[in-house]
Amino acid sequence: MQRLYDFIRRHPTGVDSFWAAVLFGFSLLWVGSTYPAIDTPVAYGVVAALFSLVVALRRRMPEKMLVLAVALGLAQLALGLVPFMADFAMLVIIYTVAAHDGPRWASRLALAGGLSAATLSQLRWPLSETESSAARVFFTVIMTVPFVLAWVLGDSLRTRRAYFAQLEERASRLEKEREAQAKVAVAAERARIARELHDVVAHNVSVMVVQADGAAYVMDSSPETAKQALETIAGTGRQALAEMRRLLGILRTGEHQEAGEYVPQPDVQQIEDLVEQVRGAGLAVDFKIEGTPRPLPSGVELTAYRIVQEALTNSRKHGGPDVGASVRLVYFDDGLGLLVEDDGRGAPQEMYEDGGADGRGHGLIGMRERVGMVGGTLDAGPRVGGGFRISALLPLKPAH
């Protein structure tokens, strides 16, 4: 049964041609059985053949077949060919045109033809004169109902098909939007992880390099100082590994994470620990907090920590020997202000112009991206009197 159904769906014109042949055969039988009462049997045969053609090609060219059916109906009225079995094709073409997603004039023409067919037929071939006017009207209405039902069924099918097509299009569009959003989210997450890794590696490795150079310098003259430097290197390395495990753990899927394997993300309260760590690495840092400290959104706290971390890392890398730095945290009513300055040589100009467009200033690019994500502003550049200055304002509410 399923094979037959599939065959019918694959060959609609063939199926229509079969029913057209059936209609033509029954029409010829009707003409033959009533031949003595018919004056023009050839005309009936031609009309039956053309109506059969309407049925055969109704799905391939519905508008043209509708026009042909209307012309055949008018020819029947003009030639006085009484309605016969071949006129069933009118119901078929009215249904087909109403169900077809074609021009609306064709559907309107089909409806108008269906509403007027019975009336015109009654006017051309009225009932016997003994019938009352009410009986004639009732007969006309009864004969009009099949045409109207054919149009209503076809139009309902067209509307439902259009509705399902709209649903499929909407589902497809939503699926594409979800895929696009997923790609954007993946790209944003990768960028965030890249920034985090840059901050972790750049800061901790620079601390370890400074401490290692210092330990090598005083290894013979001051073994105790060298030992402290090595302990600082070990502690910094463990901290870097813990943060990198946390970041790389984000990339793992379907794995069970052991409790305590990853550390929480840094916040504003850990900036003081960061400053102490930098001081231990040999960079003199003046740290002050202005205003009343209070809890901040996690995104703002992480952004503030990473900006201070990157700024102090740049001071060690580009400030030169004997550089000093200062860190200011200012709590405003509607945001958090950051000011990190040093009195060293400052970074090369191409690293902060246009956000490091030459590809060298990745740290400053990361700062600007972080600040932009929370709706803040950042200013980075040379400091009056020498050195480098980074100023940022992080609002408590994201900018719209």
GROMACS .gro file of C-alpha atoms in nm:
model
  400
    1MET     CA    1   0.000   0.000   0.000
    2GLN     CA    2   0.283   0.235   0.082
    3ARG     CA    3   0.445   0.166  -0.254
    4LEU     CA    4   0.121   0.254  -0.431
    5TYR     CA    5   0.095   0.576  -0.232
    6ASP     CA    6   0.455   0.667  -0.317
    7PHE     CA    7   0.391   0.595  -0.685
    8ILE     CA    8   0.086   0.820  -0.685
    9ARG     CA    9   0.286   1.101  -0.527
   10ARG     CA   10   0.567   1.065  -0.779
   11HIS     CA   11   0.335   1.061  -1.084
   12PRO     CA   12   0.051   1.309  -1.024
   13THR     CA   13  -0.005   1.383  -1.393
   14GLY     CA   14  -0.029   1.013  -1.472
   15VAL     CA   15  -0.292   0.965  -1.202
   16ASP     CA   16  -0.489   1.266  -1.330
   17SER     CA   17  -0.467   1.128  -1.684
   18PHE     CA   18  -0.614   0.798  -1.564
   19TRP     CA   19  -0.914   0.971  -1.406
   20ALA     CA   20  -0.949   1.189  -1.715
   21ALA     CA   21  -0.974   0.873  -1.928
   22VAL     CA   22  -1.234   0.731  -1.689
   23LEU     CA   23  -1.436   1.054  -1.709
   24PHE     CA   24  -1.413   1.059  -2.090
   25GLY     CA   25  -1.525   0.694  -2.111
   26PHE     CA   26  -1.829   0.743  -1.889
   27SER     CA   27  -1.916   1.060  -2.081
   28LEU     CA   28  -1.910   0.868  -2.411
   29LEU     CA   29  -2.127   0.597  -2.256
   30TRP     CA   30  -2.377   0.863  -2.156
   31VAL     CA   31  -2.373   1.011  -2.505
   32GLY     CA   32  -2.423   0.666  -2.659
   33SER     CA   33  -2.707   0.570  -2.427
   34THR     CA   34  -2.894   0.893  -2.500
   35TYR     CA   35  -2.793   0.923  -2.865
   36PRO     CA   36  -3.150   0.916  -3.004
   37ALA     CA   37  -3.234   1.222  -2.793
   38ILE     CA   38  -2.920   1.416  -2.886
   39ASP     CA   39  -2.898   1.623  -3.199
   40THR     CA   40  -2.524   1.694  -3.184
   41PRO     CA   41  -2.342   1.389  -3.044
   42VAL     CA   42  -2.010   1.499  -3.197
   43ALA     CA   43  -2.026   1.829  -3.009
   44TYR     CA   44  -2.082   1.643  -2.684
   45GLY     CA   45  -1.785   1.419  -2.763
   46VAL     CA   46  -1.557   1.718  -2.827
   47VAL     CA   47  -1.667   1.891  -2.505
   48ALA     CA   48  -1.615   1.567  -2.311
   49ALA     CA   49  -1.264   1.531  -2.458
   50LEU     CA   50  -1.172   1.888  -2.366
   51PHE     CA   51  -1.311   1.852  -2.014
   52SER     CA   52  -1.104   1.533  -1.980
   53LEU     CA   53  -0.799   1.736  -2.086
   54VAL     CA   54  -0.881   1.982  -1.807
   55VAL     CA   55  -0.870   1.699  -1.554
   56ALA     CA   56  -0.548   1.551  -1.697
   57LEU     CA   57  -0.352   1.879  -1.689
   58ARG     CA   58  -0.514   2.041  -1.386
   59ARG     CA   59  -0.200   2.028  -1.171
   60ARG     CA   60   0.051   2.114  -1.444
   61MET     CA   61  -0.126   2.429  -1.566
   62PRO     CA   62  -0.422   2.504  -1.335
   63GLU     CA   63  -0.486   2.864  -1.448
   64LYS     CA   64  -0.496   2.770  -1.818
   65MET     CA   65  -0.721   2.471  -1.752
   66LEU     CA   66  -0.955   2.696  -1.550
   67VAL     CA   67  -0.985   2.937  -1.843
   68LEU     CA   68  -1.050   2.640  -2.074
   69ALA     CA   69  -1.322   2.509  -1.840
   70VAL     CA   70  -1.488   2.852  -1.829
   71ALA     CA   71  -1.477   2.871  -2.208
   72LEU     CA   72  -1.630   2.523  -2.236
   73GLY     CA   73  -1.907   2.617  -1.995
   74LEU     CA   74  -1.990   2.929  -2.195
   75ALA     CA   75  -1.983   2.722  -2.516
   76GLN     CA   76  -2.231   2.479  -2.362
   77LEU     CA   77  -2.465   2.768  -2.282
   78ALA     CA   78  -2.428   2.912  -2.630
   79LEU     CA   79  -2.472   2.582  -2.817
   80GLY     CA   80  -2.745   2.451  -2.589
   81LEU     CA   81  -2.551   2.142  -2.483
   82VAL     CA   82  -2.727   2.030  -2.167
   83PRO     CA   83  -2.510   1.951  -1.864
   84PHE     CA   84  -2.377   1.595  -1.863
   85MET     CA   85  -2.118   1.382  -1.686
   86ALA     CA   86  -1.813   1.562  -1.832
   87ASP     CA   87  -1.916   1.878  -1.643
   88PHE     CA   88  -1.784   1.709  -1.329
   89ALA     CA   89  -1.446   1.845  -1.443
   90MET     CA   90  -1.566   2.192  -1.335
   91LEU     CA   91  -1.576   2.078  -0.971
   92VAL     CA   92  -1.229   1.929  -1.006
   93ILE     CA   93  -1.069   2.239  -1.159
   94ILE     CA   94  -1.238   2.473  -0.906
   95TYR     CA   95  -1.092   2.265  -0.621
   96THR     CA   96  -0.750   2.250  -0.788
   97VAL     CA   97  -0.723   2.625  -0.852
   98ALA     CA   98  -0.840   2.708  -0.499
   99ALA     CA   99  -0.580   2.470  -0.353
  100HIS     CA  100  -0.301   2.589  -0.583
  101ASP     CA  101  -0.069   2.860  -0.453
  102GLY     CA  102  -0.104   3.069  -0.767
  103PRO     CA  103  -0.239   3.411  -0.861
  104ARG     CA  104  -0.541   3.518  -0.661
  105TRP     CA  105  -0.739   3.615  -0.971
  106ALA     CA  106  -0.761   3.249  -1.066
  107SER     CA  107  -0.905   3.154  -0.726
  108ARG     CA  108  -1.156   3.441  -0.745
  109LEU     CA  109  -1.254   3.339  -1.098
  110ALA     CA  110  -1.306   2.980  -0.983
  111LEU     CA  111  -1.528   3.095  -0.697
  112ALA     CA  112  -1.730   3.325  -0.924
  113GLY     CA  113  -1.774   3.046  -1.178
  114GLY     CA  114  -1.885   2.802  -0.909
  115LEU     CA  115  -2.140   3.048  -0.769
  116SER     CA  116  -2.286   3.131  -1.111
  117ALA     CA  117  -2.278   2.789  -1.279
  118ALA     CA  118  -2.600   2.654  -1.131
  119THR     CA  119  -2.783   2.985  -1.177
  120LEU     CA  120  -2.684   3.015  -1.545
  121SER     CA  121  -2.774   2.653  -1.602
  122GLN     CA  122  -3.118   2.706  -1.446
  123LEU     CA  123  -3.179   3.015  -1.658
  124ARG     CA  124  -3.073   2.830  -1.975
  125TRP     CA  125  -3.254   2.504  -1.899
  126PRO     CA  126  -3.527   2.581  -1.647
  127LEU     CA  127  -3.735   2.318  -1.474
  128SER     CA  128  -4.084   2.238  -1.594
  129GLU     CA  129  -4.328   2.528  -1.585
  130THR     CA  130  -4.535   2.344  -1.326
  131GLU     CA  131  -4.258   2.391  -1.068
  132SER     CA  132  -4.294   2.692  -0.840
  133SER     CA  133  -4.038   2.972  -0.814
  134ALA     CA  134  -3.943   2.855  -0.464
  135ALA     CA  135  -3.866   2.508  -0.597
  136ARG     CA  136  -3.647   2.656  -0.869
  137VAL     CA  137  -3.455   2.869  -0.619
  138PHE     CA  138  -3.412   2.570  -0.388
  139PHE     CA  139  -3.284   2.354  -0.674
  140THR     CA  140  -3.039   2.626  -0.778
  141VAL     CA  141  -2.905   2.658  -0.423
  142ILE     CA  142  -2.867   2.282  -0.389
  143MET     CA  143  -2.675   2.265  -0.717
  144THR     CA  144  -2.450   2.557  -0.612
  145VAL     CA  145  -2.343   2.393  -0.284
  146PRO     CA  146  -2.105   2.134  -0.444
  147PHE     CA  147  -1.916   2.409  -0.630
  148VAL     CA  148  -1.885   2.620  -0.315
  149LEU     CA  149  -1.768   2.321  -0.111
  150ALA     CA  150  -1.508   2.236  -0.374
  151TRP     CA  151  -1.368   2.590  -0.358
  152VAL     CA  152  -1.376   2.601   0.025
  153LEU     CA  153  -1.195   2.266   0.055
  154GLY     CA  154  -0.929   2.374  -0.193
  155ASP     CA  155  -0.875   2.712  -0.030
  156SER     CA  156  -0.854   2.551   0.316
  157LEU     CA  157  -0.590   2.311   0.187
  158ARG     CA  158  -0.393   2.599   0.036
  159THR     CA  159  -0.412   2.798   0.360
  160ARG     CA  160  -0.301   2.503   0.569
  161ARG     CA  161  -0.016   2.424   0.330
  162ALA     CA  162   0.100   2.786   0.344
  163TYR     CA  163   0.077   2.779   0.725
  164PHE     CA  164   0.293   2.467   0.748
  165ALA     CA  165   0.539   2.614   0.499
  166GLN     CA  166   0.563   2.926   0.714
  167LEU     CA  167   0.623   2.713   1.022
  168GLU     CA  168   0.897   2.519   0.845
  169GLU     CA  169   1.059   2.841   0.724
  170ARG     CA  170   1.042   2.986   1.073
  171ALA     CA  171   1.189   2.671   1.225
  172SER     CA  172   1.467   2.675   0.967
  173ARG     CA  173   1.536   3.042   1.032
  174LEU     CA  174   1.543   2.987   1.409
  175GLU     CA  175   1.778   2.694   1.362
  176LYS     CA  176   2.013   2.908   1.155
  177GLU     CA  177   1.992   3.186   1.414
  178ARG     CA  178   2.072   2.939   1.691
  179GLU     CA  179   2.371   2.811   1.495
  180ALA     CA  180   2.490   3.167   1.436
  181GLN     CA  181   2.445   3.255   1.803
  182ALA     CA  182   2.627   2.939   1.903
  183LYS     CA  183   2.919   3.030   1.675
  184VAL     CA  184   2.929   3.381   1.818
  185ALA     CA  185   2.918   3.243   2.172
  186VAL     CA  186   3.199   2.999   2.094
  187ALA     CA  187   3.410   3.275   1.941
  188ALA     CA  188   3.345   3.502   2.241
  189GLU     CA  189   3.433   3.222   2.483
  190ARG     CA  190   3.752   3.146   2.295
  191ALA     CA  191   3.847   3.513   2.302
  192ARG     CA  192   3.774   3.529   2.675
  193ILE     CA  193   3.983   3.220   2.743
  194ALA     CA  194   4.264   3.361   2.530
  195ARG     CA  195   4.259   3.683   2.732
  196GLU     CA  196   4.259   3.489   3.058
  197LEU     CA  197   4.550   3.272   2.948
  198HIS     CA  198   4.742   3.578   2.833
  199ASP     CA  199   4.693   3.747   3.169
  200VAL     CA  200   4.787   3.438   3.368
  201VAL     CA  201   5.093   3.350   3.161
  202ALA     CA  202   5.222   3.704   3.112
  203HIS     CA  203   5.193   3.799   3.478
  204ASN     CA  204   5.313   3.484   3.651
  205VAL     CA  205   5.588   3.399   3.405
  206SER     CA  206   5.727   3.753   3.425
  207VAL     CA  207   5.732   3.724   3.805
  208MET     CA  208   5.912   3.391   3.780
  209VAL     CA  209   6.169   3.530   3.534
  210VAL     CA  210   6.244   3.829   3.757
  211GLN     CA  211   6.279   3.609   4.063
  212ALA     CA  212   6.496   3.359   3.876
  213ASP     CA  213   6.731   3.635   3.755
  214GLY     CA  214   6.751   3.771   4.108
  215ALA     CA  215   6.822   3.429   4.257
  216ALA     CA  216   7.098   3.364   4.004
  217TYR     CA  217   7.253   3.703   4.084
  218VAL     CA  218   7.264   3.654   4.464
  219MET     CA  219   7.312   3.276   4.470
  220ASP     CA  220   7.671   3.300   4.596
  221SER     CA  221   7.656   3.620   4.801
  222SER     CA  222   7.315   3.571   4.969
  223PRO     CA  223   7.190   3.211   4.965
  224GLU     CA  224   6.896   3.298   5.192
  225THR     CA  225   6.770   3.561   4.949
  226ALA     CA  226   6.810   3.317   4.664
  227LYS     CA  227   6.611   3.060   4.859
  228GLN     CA  228   6.328   3.306   4.913
  229ALA     CA  229   6.328   3.388   4.543
  230LEU     CA  230   6.304   3.018   4.456
  231GLU     CA  231   6.013   2.978   4.698
  232THR     CA  232   5.841   3.273   4.531
  233ILE     CA  233   5.898   3.109   4.192
  234ALA     CA  234   5.745   2.783   4.317
  235GLY     CA  235   5.443   2.959   4.466
  236THR     CA  236   5.387   3.166   4.154
  237GLY     CA  237   5.415   2.857   3.935
  238ARG     CA  238   5.159   2.669   4.144
  239GLN     CA  239   4.921   2.964   4.123
  240ALA     CA  240   4.966   2.985   3.747
  241LEU     CA  241   4.900   2.612   3.709
  242ALA     CA  242   4.584   2.635   3.923
  243GLU     CA  243   4.446   2.921   3.713
  244MET     CA  244   4.536   2.748   3.388
  245ARG     CA  245   4.361   2.430   3.507
  246ARG     CA  246   4.051   2.637   3.575
  247LEU     CA  247   4.059   2.793   3.230
  248LEU     CA  248   4.139   2.474   3.041
  249GLY     CA  249   3.869   2.294   3.238
  250ILE     CA  250   3.616   2.510   3.057
  251LEU     CA  251   3.722   2.343   2.734
  252ARG     CA  252   3.659   1.994   2.870
  253THR     CA  253   3.321   1.839   2.802
  254GLY     CA  254   3.174   1.522   2.949
  255GLU     CA  255   3.447   1.487   3.211
  256HIS     CA  256   3.401   1.473   3.588
  257GLN     CA  257   3.588   1.749   3.766
  258GLU     CA  258   3.741   1.666   4.098
  259ALA     CA  259   3.646   1.886   4.387
  260GLY     CA  260   3.900   2.157   4.451
  261GLU     CA  261   4.072   2.112   4.115
  262TYR     CA  262   3.990   2.465   4.000
  263VAL     CA  263   4.012   2.793   4.189
  264PRO     CA  264   3.749   3.069   4.190
  265GLN     CA  265   3.799   3.356   3.949
  266PRO     CA  266   3.983   3.657   4.093
  267ASP     CA  267   3.796   3.955   4.237
  268VAL     CA  268   3.870   4.305   4.367
  269GLN     CA  269   3.964   4.180   4.714
  270GLN     CA  270   4.251   3.979   4.565
  271ILE     CA  271   4.406   4.290   4.410
  272GLU     CA  272   4.584   4.356   4.739
  273ASP     CA  273   4.732   4.004   4.729
  274LEU     CA  274   4.837   4.070   4.370
  275VAL     CA  275   5.013   4.389   4.474
  276GLU     CA  276   5.196   4.205   4.754
  277GLN     CA  277   5.307   3.942   4.506
  278VAL     CA  278   5.439   4.209   4.270
  279ARG     CA  279   5.618   4.380   4.556
  280GLY     CA  280   5.782   4.049   4.640
  281ALA     CA  281   5.904   4.034   4.281
  282GLY     CA  282   6.091   4.361   4.329
  283LEU     CA  283   5.848   4.623   4.197
  284ALA     CA  284   5.766   4.903   4.441
  285VAL     CA  285   5.390   4.957   4.430
  286ASP     CA  286   5.185   5.215   4.618
  287PHE     CA  287   4.831   5.082   4.668
  288LYS     CA  288   4.534   5.290   4.790
  289ILE     CA  289   4.157   5.245   4.805
  290GLU     CA  290   3.927   5.545   4.803
  291GLY     CA  291   3.559   5.538   4.882
  292THR     CA  292   3.362   5.267   5.061
  293PRO     CA  293   3.434   4.914   4.935
  294ARG     CA  294   3.123   4.712   4.857
  295PRO     CA  295   3.028   4.401   4.659
  296LEU     CA  296   3.042   4.448   4.282
  297PRO     CA  297   2.916   4.240   3.987
  298SER     CA  298   3.147   3.945   3.921
  299GLY     CA  299   3.224   4.069   3.568
  300VAL     CA  300   3.334   4.408   3.699
  301GLU     CA  301   3.550   4.250   3.971
  302LEU     CA  302   3.725   4.015   3.728
  303THR     CA  303   3.780   4.299   3.480
  304ALA     CA  304   3.931   4.522   3.752
  305TYR     CA  305   4.165   4.246   3.869
  306ARG     CA  306   4.286   4.165   3.518
  307ILE     CA  307   4.345   4.532   3.431
  308VAL     CA  308   4.561   4.585   3.740
  309GLN     CA  309   4.743   4.257   3.674
  310GLU     CA  310   4.818   4.345   3.312
  311ALA     CA  311   4.918   4.702   3.398
  312LEU     CA  312   5.168   4.592   3.664
  313THR     CA  313   5.303   4.324   3.429
  314ASN     CA  314   5.363   4.592   3.164
  315SER     CA  315   5.535   4.811   3.424
  316ARG     CA  316   5.782   4.531   3.501
  317LYS     CA  317   5.837   4.448   3.135
  318HIS     CA  318   5.871   4.799   2.992
  319GLY     CA  319   5.940   5.028   3.289
  320GLY     CA  320   6.310   4.959   3.313
  321PRO     CA  321   6.519   4.932   3.630
  322ASP     CA  322   6.410   5.100   3.955
  323VAL     CA  323   6.060   5.159   3.825
  324GLY     CA  324   5.787   5.242   4.076
  325ALA     CA  325   5.411   5.206   4.033
  326SER     CA  326   5.091   5.315   4.201
  327VAL     CA  327   4.744   5.157   4.202
  328ARG     CA  328   4.428   5.348   4.294
  329LEU     CA  329   4.082   5.195   4.337
  330VAL     CA  330   3.805   5.451   4.367
  331TYR     CA  331   3.450   5.345   4.459
  332PHE     CA  332   3.193   5.579   4.308
  333ASP     CA  333   2.817   5.564   4.357
  334ASP     CA  334   2.766   5.424   4.007
  335GLY     CA  335   3.093   5.251   3.929
  336LEU     CA  336   3.453   5.164   4.005
  337GLY     CA  337   3.750   5.373   3.895
  338LEU     CA  338   4.099   5.232   3.835
  339LEU     CA  339   4.424   5.424   3.797
  340VAL     CA  340   4.755   5.244   3.748
  341GLU     CA  341   5.067   5.452   3.685
  342ASP     CA  342   5.442   5.398   3.678
  343ASP     CA  343   5.740   5.630   3.648
  344GLY     CA  344   5.945   5.413   3.415
  345ARG     CA  345   6.026   5.443   3.049
  346GLY     CA  346   5.674   5.348   2.935
  347ALA     CA  347   5.567   5.111   2.659
  348PRO     CA  348   5.656   5.176   2.294
  349GLN     CA  349   5.405   5.407   2.130
  350GLU     CA  350   5.290   5.153   1.870
  351MET     CA  351   5.172   4.923   2.150
  352TYR     CA  352   4.900   5.156   2.271
  353GLU     CA  353   4.808   5.354   1.960
  354ASP     CA  354   4.490   5.207   1.804
  355GLY     CA  355   4.483   4.942   2.075
  356GLY     CA  356   4.796   4.769   1.951
  357ALA     CA  357   4.682   4.738   1.592
  358ASP     CA  358   5.022   4.612   1.486
  359GLY     CA  359   4.966   4.290   1.677
  360ARG     CA  360   5.218   4.362   1.956
  361GLY     CA  361   4.994   4.517   2.221
  362HIS     CA  362   4.780   4.212   2.298
  363GLY     CA  363   4.754   4.304   2.665
  364LEU     CA  364   4.608   4.646   2.591
  365ILE     CA  365   4.373   4.495   2.335
  366GLY     CA  366   4.252   4.252   2.600
  367MET     CA  367   4.200   4.541   2.844
  368ARG     CA  368   3.987   4.734   2.598
  369GLU     CA  369   3.779   4.426   2.519
  370ARG     CA  370   3.724   4.350   2.887
  371VAL     CA  371   3.623   4.707   2.963
  372GLY     CA  372   3.394   4.716   2.661
  373MET     CA  373   3.218   4.398   2.774
  374VAL     CA  374   3.108   4.565   3.099
  375GLY     CA  375   3.023   4.894   2.927
  376GLY     CA  376   3.316   5.093   3.066
  377THR     CA  377   3.584   5.321   2.927
  378LEU     CA  378   3.963   5.288   2.924
  379ASP     CA  379   4.242   5.535   2.855
  380ALA     CA  380   4.603   5.419   2.814
  381GLY     CA  381   4.907   5.621   2.716
  382PRO     CA  382   5.219   5.807   2.828
  383ARG     CA  383   5.212   5.976   3.166
  384VAL     CA  384   5.300   6.340   3.214
  385GLY     CA  385   5.652   6.349   3.354
  386GLY     CA  386   5.743   6.009   3.217
  387GLY     CA  387   5.614   5.660   3.256
  388PHE     CA  388   5.283   5.503   3.160
  389ARG     CA  389   4.928   5.555   3.278
  390ILE     CA  390   4.616   5.336   3.253
  391SER     CA  391   4.280   5.474   3.365
  392ALA     CA  392   3.950   5.284   3.354
  393LEU     CA  393   3.594   5.348   3.468
  394LEU     CA  394   3.376   5.042   3.516
  395PRO     CA  395   3.003   5.109   3.561
  396LEU     CA  396   2.793   4.893   3.790
  397LYS     CA  397   2.531   4.846   3.516
  398PRO     CA  398   2.619   4.748   3.159
  399ALA     CA  399   2.571   5.017   2.896
  400HIS     CA  400   2.276   4.957   2.658
   0.00000   0.00000   0.00000
